mmCIF file of C-alpha atoms in Angstrom:
data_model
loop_
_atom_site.group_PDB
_atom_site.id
_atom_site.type_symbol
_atom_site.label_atom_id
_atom_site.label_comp_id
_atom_site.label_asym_id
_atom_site.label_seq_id
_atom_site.Cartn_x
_atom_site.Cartn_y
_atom_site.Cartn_z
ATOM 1 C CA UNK A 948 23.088 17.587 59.930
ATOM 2 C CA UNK A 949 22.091 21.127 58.283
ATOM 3 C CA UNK A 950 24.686 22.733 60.176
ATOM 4 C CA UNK A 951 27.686 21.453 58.455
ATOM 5 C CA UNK A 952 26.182 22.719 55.387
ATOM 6 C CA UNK A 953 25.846 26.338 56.116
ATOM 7 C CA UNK A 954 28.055 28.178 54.253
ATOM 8 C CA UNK A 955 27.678 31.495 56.314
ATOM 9 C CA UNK A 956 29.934 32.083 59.027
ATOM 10 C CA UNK A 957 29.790 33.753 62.126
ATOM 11 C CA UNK A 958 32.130 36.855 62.242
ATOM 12 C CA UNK A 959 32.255 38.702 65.615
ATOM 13 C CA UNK A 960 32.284 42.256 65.771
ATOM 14 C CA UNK A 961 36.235 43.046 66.619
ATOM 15 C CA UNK A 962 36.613 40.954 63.485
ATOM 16 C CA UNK A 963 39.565 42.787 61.033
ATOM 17 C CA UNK A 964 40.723 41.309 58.180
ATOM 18 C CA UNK A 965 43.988 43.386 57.803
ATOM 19 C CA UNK A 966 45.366 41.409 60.499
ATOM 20 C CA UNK A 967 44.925 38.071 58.504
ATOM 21 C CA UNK A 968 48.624 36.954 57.528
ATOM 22 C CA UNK A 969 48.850 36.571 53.271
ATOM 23 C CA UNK A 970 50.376 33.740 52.106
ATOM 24 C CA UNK A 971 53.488 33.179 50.041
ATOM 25 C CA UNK A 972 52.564 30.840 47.258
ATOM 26 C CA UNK A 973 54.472 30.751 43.639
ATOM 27 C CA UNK A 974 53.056 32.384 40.560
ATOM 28 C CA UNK A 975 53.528 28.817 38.650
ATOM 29 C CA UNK A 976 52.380 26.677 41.335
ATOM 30 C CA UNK A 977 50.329 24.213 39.998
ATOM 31 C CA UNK A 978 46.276 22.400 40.519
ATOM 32 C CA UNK A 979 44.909 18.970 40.228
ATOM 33 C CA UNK A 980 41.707 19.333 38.105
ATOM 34 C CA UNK A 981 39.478 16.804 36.332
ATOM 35 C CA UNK A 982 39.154 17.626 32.722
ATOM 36 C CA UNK A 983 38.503 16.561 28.990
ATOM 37 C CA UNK A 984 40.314 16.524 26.215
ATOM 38 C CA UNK A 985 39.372 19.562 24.206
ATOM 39 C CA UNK A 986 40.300 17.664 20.740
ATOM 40 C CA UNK A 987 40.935 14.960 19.360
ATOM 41 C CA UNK A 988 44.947 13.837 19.457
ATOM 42 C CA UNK A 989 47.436 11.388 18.783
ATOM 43 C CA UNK A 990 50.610 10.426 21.038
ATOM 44 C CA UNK A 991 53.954 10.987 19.284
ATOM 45 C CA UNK A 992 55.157 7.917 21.389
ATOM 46 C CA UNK A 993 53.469 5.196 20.724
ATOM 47 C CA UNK A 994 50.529 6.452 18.079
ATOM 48 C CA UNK A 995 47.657 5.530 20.759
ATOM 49 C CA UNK A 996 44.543 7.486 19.719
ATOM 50 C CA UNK A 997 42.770 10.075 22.124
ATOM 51 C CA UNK A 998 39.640 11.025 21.553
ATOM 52 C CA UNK A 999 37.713 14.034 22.001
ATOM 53 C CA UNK A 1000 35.892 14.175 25.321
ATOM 54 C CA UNK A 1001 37.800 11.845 27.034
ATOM 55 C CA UNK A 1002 38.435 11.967 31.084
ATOM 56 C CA UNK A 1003 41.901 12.975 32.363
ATOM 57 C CA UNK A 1004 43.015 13.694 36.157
ATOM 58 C CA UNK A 1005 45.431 16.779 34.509
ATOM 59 C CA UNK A 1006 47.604 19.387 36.435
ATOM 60 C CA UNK A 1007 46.679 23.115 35.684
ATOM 61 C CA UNK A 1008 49.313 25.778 35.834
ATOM 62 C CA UNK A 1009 49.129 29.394 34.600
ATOM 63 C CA UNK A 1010 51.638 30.773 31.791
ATOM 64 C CA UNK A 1011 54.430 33.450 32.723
ATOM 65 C CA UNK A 1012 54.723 36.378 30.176
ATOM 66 C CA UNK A 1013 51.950 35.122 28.405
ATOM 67 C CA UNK A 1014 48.492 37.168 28.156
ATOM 68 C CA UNK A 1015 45.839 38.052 25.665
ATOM 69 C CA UNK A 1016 43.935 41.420 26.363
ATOM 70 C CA UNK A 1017 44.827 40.944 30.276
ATOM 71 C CA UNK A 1018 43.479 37.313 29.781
ATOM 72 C CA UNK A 1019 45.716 35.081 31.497
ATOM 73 C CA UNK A 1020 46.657 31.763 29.588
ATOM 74 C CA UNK A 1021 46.759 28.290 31.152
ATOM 75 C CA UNK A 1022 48.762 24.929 30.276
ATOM 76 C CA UNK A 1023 47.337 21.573 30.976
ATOM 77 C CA UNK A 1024 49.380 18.741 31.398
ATOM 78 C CA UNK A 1025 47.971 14.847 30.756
ATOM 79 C CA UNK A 1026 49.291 11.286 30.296
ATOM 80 C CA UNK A 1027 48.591 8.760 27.480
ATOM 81 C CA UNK A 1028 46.675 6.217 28.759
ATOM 82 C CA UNK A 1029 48.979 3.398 26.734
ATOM 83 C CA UNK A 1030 52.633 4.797 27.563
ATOM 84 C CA UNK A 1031 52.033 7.670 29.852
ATOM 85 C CA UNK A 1032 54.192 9.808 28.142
ATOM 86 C CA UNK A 1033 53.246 13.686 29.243
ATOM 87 C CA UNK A 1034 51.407 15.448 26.979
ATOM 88 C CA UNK A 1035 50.629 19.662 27.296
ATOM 89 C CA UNK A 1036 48.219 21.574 25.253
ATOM 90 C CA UNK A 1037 46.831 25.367 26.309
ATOM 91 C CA UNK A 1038 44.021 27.576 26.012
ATOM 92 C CA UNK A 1039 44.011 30.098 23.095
ATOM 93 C CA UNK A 1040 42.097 33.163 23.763
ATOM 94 C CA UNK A 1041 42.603 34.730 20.707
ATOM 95 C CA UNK A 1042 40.781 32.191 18.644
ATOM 96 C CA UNK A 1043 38.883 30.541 21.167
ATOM 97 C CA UNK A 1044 40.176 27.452 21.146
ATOM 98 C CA UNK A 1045 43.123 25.325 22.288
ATOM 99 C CA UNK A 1046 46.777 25.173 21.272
ATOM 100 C CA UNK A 1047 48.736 21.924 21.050
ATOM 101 C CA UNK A 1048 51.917 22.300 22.752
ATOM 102 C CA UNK A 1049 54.191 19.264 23.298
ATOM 103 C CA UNK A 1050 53.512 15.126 23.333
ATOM 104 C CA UNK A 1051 50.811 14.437 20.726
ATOM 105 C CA UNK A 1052 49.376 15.750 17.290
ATOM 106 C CA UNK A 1053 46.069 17.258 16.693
ATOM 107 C CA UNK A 1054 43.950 15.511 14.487
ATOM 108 C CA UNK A 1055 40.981 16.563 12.306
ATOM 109 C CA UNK A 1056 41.270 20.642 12.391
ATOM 110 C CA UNK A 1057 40.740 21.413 8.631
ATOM 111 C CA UNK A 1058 38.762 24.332 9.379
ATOM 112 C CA UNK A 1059 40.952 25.817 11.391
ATOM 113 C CA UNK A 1060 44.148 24.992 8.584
ATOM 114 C CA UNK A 1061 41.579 26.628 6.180
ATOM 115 C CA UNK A 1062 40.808 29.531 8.327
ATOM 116 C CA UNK A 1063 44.923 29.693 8.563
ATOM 117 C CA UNK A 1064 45.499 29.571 4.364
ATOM 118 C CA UNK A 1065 42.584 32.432 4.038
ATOM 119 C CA UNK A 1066 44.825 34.591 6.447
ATOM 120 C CA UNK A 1067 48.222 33.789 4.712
ATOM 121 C CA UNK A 1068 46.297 34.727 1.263
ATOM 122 C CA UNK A 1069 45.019 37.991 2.819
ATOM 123 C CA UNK A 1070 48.834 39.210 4.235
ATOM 124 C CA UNK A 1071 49.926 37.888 0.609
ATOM 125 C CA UNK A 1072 47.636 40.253 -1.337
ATOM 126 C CA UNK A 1073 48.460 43.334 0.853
ATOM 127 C CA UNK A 1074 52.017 42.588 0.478
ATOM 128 C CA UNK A 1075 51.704 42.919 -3.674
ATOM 129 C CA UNK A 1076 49.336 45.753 -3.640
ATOM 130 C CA UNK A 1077 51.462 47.680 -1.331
ATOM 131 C CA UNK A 1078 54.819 47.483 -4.038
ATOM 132 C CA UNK A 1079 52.255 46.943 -7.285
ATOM 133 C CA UNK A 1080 49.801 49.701 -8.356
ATOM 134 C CA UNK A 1081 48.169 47.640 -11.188
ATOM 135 C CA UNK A 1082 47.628 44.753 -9.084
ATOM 136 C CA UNK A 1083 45.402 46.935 -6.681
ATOM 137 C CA UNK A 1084 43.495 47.535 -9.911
ATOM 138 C CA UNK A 1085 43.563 43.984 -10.885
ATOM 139 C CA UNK A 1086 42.079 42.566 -7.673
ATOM 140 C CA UNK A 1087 39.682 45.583 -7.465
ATOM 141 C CA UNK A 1088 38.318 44.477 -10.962
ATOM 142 C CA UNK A 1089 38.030 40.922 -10.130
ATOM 143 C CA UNK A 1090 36.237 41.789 -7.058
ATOM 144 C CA UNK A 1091 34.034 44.201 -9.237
ATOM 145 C CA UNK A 1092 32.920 41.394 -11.287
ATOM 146 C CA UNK A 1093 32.584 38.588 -7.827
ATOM 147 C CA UNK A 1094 30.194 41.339 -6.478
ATOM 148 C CA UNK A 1095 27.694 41.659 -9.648
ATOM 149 C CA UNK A 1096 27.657 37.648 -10.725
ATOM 150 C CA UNK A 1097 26.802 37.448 -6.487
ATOM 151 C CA UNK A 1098 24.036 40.379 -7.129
ATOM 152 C CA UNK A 1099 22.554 38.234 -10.633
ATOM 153 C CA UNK A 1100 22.625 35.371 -8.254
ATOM 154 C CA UNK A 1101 20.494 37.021 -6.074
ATOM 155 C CA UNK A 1102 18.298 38.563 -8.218
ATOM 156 C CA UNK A 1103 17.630 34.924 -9.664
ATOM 157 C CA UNK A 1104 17.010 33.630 -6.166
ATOM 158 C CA UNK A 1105 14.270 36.760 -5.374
ATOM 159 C CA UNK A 1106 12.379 36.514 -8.583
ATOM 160 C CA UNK A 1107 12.520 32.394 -7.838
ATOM 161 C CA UNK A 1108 10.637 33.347 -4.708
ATOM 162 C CA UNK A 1109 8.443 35.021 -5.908
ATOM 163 C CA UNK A 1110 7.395 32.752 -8.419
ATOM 164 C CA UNK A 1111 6.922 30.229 -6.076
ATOM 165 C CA UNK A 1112 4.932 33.098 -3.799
ATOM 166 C CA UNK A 1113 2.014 33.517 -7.005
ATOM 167 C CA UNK A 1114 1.658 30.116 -6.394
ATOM 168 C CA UNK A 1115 -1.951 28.833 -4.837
ATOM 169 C CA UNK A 1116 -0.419 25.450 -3.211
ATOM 170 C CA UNK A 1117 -4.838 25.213 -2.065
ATOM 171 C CA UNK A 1118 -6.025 25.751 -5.877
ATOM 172 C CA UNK A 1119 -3.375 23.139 -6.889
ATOM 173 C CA UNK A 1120 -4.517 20.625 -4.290
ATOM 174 C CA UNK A 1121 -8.048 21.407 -5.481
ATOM 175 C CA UNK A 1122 -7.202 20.650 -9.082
ATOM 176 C CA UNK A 1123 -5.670 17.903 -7.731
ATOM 177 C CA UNK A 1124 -8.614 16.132 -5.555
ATOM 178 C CA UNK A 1125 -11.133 17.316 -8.920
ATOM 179 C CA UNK A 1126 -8.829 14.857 -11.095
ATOM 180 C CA UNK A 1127 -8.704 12.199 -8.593
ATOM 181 C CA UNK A 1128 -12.721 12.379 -8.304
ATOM 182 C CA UNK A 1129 -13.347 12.667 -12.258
ATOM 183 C CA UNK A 1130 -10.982 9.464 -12.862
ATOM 184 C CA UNK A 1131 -12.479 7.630 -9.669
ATOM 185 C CA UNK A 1132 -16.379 8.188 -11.460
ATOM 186 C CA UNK A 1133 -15.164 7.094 -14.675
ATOM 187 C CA UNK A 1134 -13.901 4.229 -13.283
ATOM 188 C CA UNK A 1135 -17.475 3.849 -11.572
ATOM 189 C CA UNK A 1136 -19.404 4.466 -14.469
ATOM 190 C CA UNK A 1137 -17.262 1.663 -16.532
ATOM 191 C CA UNK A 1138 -17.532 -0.879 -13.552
ATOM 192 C CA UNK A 1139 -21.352 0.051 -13.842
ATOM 193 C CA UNK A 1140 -21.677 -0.925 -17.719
ATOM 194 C CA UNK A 1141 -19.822 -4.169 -17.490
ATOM 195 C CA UNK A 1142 -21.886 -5.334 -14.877
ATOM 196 C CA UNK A 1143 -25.186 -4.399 -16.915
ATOM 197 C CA UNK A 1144 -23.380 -6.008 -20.086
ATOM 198 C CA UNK A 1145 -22.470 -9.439 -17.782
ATOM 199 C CA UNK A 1146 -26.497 -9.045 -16.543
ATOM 200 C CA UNK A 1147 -28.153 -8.691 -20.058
ATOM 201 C CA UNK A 1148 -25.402 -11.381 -21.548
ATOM 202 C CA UNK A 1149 -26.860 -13.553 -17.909
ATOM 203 C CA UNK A 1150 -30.501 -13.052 -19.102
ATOM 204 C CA UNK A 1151 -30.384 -13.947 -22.468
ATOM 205 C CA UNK A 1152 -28.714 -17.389 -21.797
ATOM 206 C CA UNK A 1153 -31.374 -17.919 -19.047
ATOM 207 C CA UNK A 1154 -34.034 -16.654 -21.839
ATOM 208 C CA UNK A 1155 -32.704 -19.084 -24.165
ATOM 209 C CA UNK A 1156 -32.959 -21.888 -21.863
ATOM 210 C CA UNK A 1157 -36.333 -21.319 -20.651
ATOM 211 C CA UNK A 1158 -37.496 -21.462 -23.951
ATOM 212 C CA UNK A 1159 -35.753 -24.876 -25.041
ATOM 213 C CA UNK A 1160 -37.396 -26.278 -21.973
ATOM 214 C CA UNK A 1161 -40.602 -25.039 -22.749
ATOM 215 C CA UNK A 1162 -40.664 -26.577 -26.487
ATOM 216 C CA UNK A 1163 -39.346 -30.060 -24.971
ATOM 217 C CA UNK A 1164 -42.475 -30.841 -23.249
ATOM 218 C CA UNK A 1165 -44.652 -28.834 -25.200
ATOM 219 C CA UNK A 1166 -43.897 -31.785 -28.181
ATOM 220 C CA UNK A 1167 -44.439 -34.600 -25.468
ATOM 221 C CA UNK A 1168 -47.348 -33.238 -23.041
ATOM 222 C CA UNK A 1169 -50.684 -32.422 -24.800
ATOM 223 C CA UNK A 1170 -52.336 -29.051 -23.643
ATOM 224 C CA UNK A 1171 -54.553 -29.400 -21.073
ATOM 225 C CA UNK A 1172 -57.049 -26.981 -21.648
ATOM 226 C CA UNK A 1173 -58.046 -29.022 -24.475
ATOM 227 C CA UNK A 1174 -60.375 -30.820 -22.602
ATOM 228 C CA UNK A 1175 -61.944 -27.711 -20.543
ATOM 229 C CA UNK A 1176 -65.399 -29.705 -20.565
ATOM 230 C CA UNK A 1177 -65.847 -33.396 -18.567
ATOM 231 C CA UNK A 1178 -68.745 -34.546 -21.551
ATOM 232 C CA UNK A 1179 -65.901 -34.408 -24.037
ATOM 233 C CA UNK A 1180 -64.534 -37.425 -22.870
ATOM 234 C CA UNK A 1181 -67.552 -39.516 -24.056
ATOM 235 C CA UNK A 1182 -67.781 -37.709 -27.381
ATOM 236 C CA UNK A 1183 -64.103 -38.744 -28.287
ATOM 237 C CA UNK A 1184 -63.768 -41.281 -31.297
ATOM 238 C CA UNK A 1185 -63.119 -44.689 -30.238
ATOM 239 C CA UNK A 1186 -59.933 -44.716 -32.801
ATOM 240 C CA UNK A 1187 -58.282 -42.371 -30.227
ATOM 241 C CA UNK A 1188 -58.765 -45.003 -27.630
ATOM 242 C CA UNK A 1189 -56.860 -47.338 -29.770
ATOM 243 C CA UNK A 1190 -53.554 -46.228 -29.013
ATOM 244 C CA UNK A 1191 -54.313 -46.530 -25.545
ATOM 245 C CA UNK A 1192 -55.596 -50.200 -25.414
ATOM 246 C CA UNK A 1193 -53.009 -51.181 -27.308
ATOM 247 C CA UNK A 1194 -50.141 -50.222 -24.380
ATOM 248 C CA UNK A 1195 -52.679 -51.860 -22.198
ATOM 249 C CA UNK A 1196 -52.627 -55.034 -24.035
ATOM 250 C CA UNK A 1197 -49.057 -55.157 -24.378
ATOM 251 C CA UNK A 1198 -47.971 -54.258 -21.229
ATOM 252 C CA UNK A 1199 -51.233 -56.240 -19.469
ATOM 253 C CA UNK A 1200 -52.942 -58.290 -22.052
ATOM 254 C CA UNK A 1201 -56.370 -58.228 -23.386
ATOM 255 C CA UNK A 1202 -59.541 -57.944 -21.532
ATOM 256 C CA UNK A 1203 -60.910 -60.713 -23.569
ATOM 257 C CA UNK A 1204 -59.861 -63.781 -25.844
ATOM 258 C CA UNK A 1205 -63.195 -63.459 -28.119
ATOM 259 C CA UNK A 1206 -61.368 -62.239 -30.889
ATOM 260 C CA UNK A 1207 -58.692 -64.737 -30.299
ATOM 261 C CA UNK A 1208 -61.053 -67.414 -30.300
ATOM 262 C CA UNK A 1209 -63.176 -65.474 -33.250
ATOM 263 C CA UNK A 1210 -60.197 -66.824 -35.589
ATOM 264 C CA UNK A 1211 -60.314 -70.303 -34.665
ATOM 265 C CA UNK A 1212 -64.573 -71.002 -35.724
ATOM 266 C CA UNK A 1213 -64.912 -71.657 -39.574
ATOM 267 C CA UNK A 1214 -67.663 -70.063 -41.675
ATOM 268 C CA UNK A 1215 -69.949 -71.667 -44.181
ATOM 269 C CA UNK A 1216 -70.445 -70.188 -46.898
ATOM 270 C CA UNK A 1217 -74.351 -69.931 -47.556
ATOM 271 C CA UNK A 1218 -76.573 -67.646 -49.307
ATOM 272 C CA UNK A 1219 -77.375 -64.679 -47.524
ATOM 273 C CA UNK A 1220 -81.050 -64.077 -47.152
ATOM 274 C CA UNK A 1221 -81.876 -60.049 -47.034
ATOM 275 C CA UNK A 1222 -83.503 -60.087 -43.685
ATOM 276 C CA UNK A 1223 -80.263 -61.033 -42.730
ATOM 277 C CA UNK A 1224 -78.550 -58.937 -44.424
ATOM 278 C CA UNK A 1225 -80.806 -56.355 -42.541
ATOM 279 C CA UNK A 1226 -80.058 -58.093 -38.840
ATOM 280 C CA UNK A 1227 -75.897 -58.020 -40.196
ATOM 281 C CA UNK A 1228 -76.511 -54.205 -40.456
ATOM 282 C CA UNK A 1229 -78.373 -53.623 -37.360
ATOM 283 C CA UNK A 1230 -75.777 -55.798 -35.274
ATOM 284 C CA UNK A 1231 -72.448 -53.700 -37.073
ATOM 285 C CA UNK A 1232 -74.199 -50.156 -35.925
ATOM 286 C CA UNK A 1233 -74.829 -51.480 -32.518
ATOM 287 C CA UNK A 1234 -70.813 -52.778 -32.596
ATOM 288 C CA UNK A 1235 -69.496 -49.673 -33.521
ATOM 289 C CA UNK A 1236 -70.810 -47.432 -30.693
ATOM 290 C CA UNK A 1237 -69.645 -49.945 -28.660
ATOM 291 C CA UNK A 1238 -66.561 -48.727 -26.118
ATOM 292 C CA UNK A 1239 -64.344 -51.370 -26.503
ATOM 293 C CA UNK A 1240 -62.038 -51.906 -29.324
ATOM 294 C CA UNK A 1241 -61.896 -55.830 -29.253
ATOM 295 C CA UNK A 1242 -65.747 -55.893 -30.135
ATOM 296 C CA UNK A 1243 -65.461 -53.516 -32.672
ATOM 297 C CA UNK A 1244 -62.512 -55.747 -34.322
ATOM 298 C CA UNK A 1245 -63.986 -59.029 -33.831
ATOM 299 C CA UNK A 1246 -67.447 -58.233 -35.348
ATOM 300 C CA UNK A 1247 -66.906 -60.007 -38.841
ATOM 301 C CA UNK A 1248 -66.607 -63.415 -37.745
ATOM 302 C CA UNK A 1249 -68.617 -62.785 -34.082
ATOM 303 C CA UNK A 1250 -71.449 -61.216 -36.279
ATOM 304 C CA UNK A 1251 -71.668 -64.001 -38.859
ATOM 305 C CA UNK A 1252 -71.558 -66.511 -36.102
ATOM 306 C CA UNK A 1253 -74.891 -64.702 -34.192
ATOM 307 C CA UNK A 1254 -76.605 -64.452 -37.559
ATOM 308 C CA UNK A 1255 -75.894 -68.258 -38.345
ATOM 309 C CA UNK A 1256 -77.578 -69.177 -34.909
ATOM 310 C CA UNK A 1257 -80.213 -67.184 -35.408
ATOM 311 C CA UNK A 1258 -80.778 -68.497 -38.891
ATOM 312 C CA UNK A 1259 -80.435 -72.346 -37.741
ATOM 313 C CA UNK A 1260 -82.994 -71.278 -35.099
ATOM 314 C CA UNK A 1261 -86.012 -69.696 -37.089
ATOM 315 C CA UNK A 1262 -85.637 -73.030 -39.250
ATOM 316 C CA UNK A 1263 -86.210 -75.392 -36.619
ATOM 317 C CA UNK A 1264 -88.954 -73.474 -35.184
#
């Protein structure tokens, strides 16, 4: 298989290629090539579109009488692909390009129609300053003044440069980062005296609620270290117990129905001798260091009642 790709040949030694017959072929004959279209055109026939870069089977053929510096010039010719008309267009040395020739219109060349109007202005201008001696003085002034506005132009453009050369772009993003940091610990240092502000404002409400809760049972609750010794207890005056015995009795009832029953006896009313009167004294002292309330308010009538027995008794005896 690698022979039929090897493009050297074998050429024997009695090999002479003077002997080889030339062939007769015409100057204009003509090749099948595959090409593109250089531009982008537009059939005279029927107005289909042809864009640039688009894929034609075309026939090449090289122009008689035509040359450019000993640069031959070819003509292509195409078909539209809507009407198949024949359209030819071919290469232009001169301005490297290519030439329309026959079938379509080129389409979108404004720099080369500009390039064209800059040329007929040039020939124009020649053509008056060749007959007109003031006009060569005329254009040379005007192009006098075009050259110095172009040099102030670009002596603006230099000293902008340099201008823009002085300038540290590191010290500016320096600056830059030192502003950013200053605002971002202000910011800090703000944050950080609301918070104490919302802390002192959260202390004195809990301040001023410890202290209503301490004078609430502080009127209720007695102080306990009052009573730091156990004796106290008996040494208290039995008109403190009162207050006491009196939830007792009317949550519980009494201990005792003496006094009730103390109400219901009558006394006589005799002549008190004076040793009772003393025993009446004696018995009151003994009922008022008694612990319980009920004997100390039922010793009126209990009293008189003890001393009238004792009286009835020390008569019979």
């Amino acid at each position: 298989m690698s022979e039929r790709k090897v493009l050297n040949k074998y050429y024997p030694p009695d090999f002479d290629p003077a002997k080889i017959p030339k062939l007769r072929l015409p100057k204009d004959r003509q090749y099948v090539v595959r090409l593109m279209a250089p531009f982008n055109m537009r059939c005279r026939t029927c107005g289909e579109y042809i864009y640039k870069g688009k894929k034609f089977n075309a026939r090449k053929e090289t122009v008689q009488n035509e040359a450019y510096l000993g640069l031959p010039i070819f003509r292509f010719y195409i078909r539209c692909p809507r009407c198949l008309a024949e359209i030819t267009f071919k290469t232009d040395p001169q301005n490297t390009d290519y030439a329309m020739e026959h079938g379509a219109t080129r389409n979108f060349q404004a720099q080369k129609l500009l390039e064209e109007e800059e040329k007929r202005m040039q020939k124009e201008r020649e053509e008056e300053e060749l007959n007109n001696p003031m006009k060569v003085l005329e254009n040379r002034t005007k192009d006098s003044k075009l050259e110095m506005e172009v040099l102030e132009n670009l002596q603006e453009l230099k000293e902008l440069n340099q201008r823009q050369a002085n300038v540290d772009f590191e010290d500016m993003l320096k600056q830059h980062k030192e502003v950013e940091e200053e605002q971002r610990r202000k910011e800090q240092e703000e944050d950080e005296q609301e918070m104490k502000a919302m802390l002192e404002q959260a202390q004195n409400r809990r301040l001023l609620m410890d202290s209503d809760s301490d004078e609430e049972p502080a009127k209720h609750c007695p102080n306990p270290t009052t009573r730091t010794k156990p004796r106290a207890i008996l040494q208290e005056d039995p008109q403190s117990k009162r207050p006491r015995m009196e939830s007792w009795e009317r949550s519980r009832g009494k201990l005792s129905t003496r006094a009730q029953l103390a109400g219901l006896v009558a006394c006589r009313k005799e002549k008190a001798d004076p040793a009772l009167d003393k025993g009446l004294e004696t018995r009151g002292t003994t009922a008022t260091t008694s612990s319980l309330p009920a004997a100390a308010a039922g010793t009126s009538s209990l009293g008189l009642l003890g001393a009238y027995s004792d009286s009835e008794d020390s008569t019979s005896d």
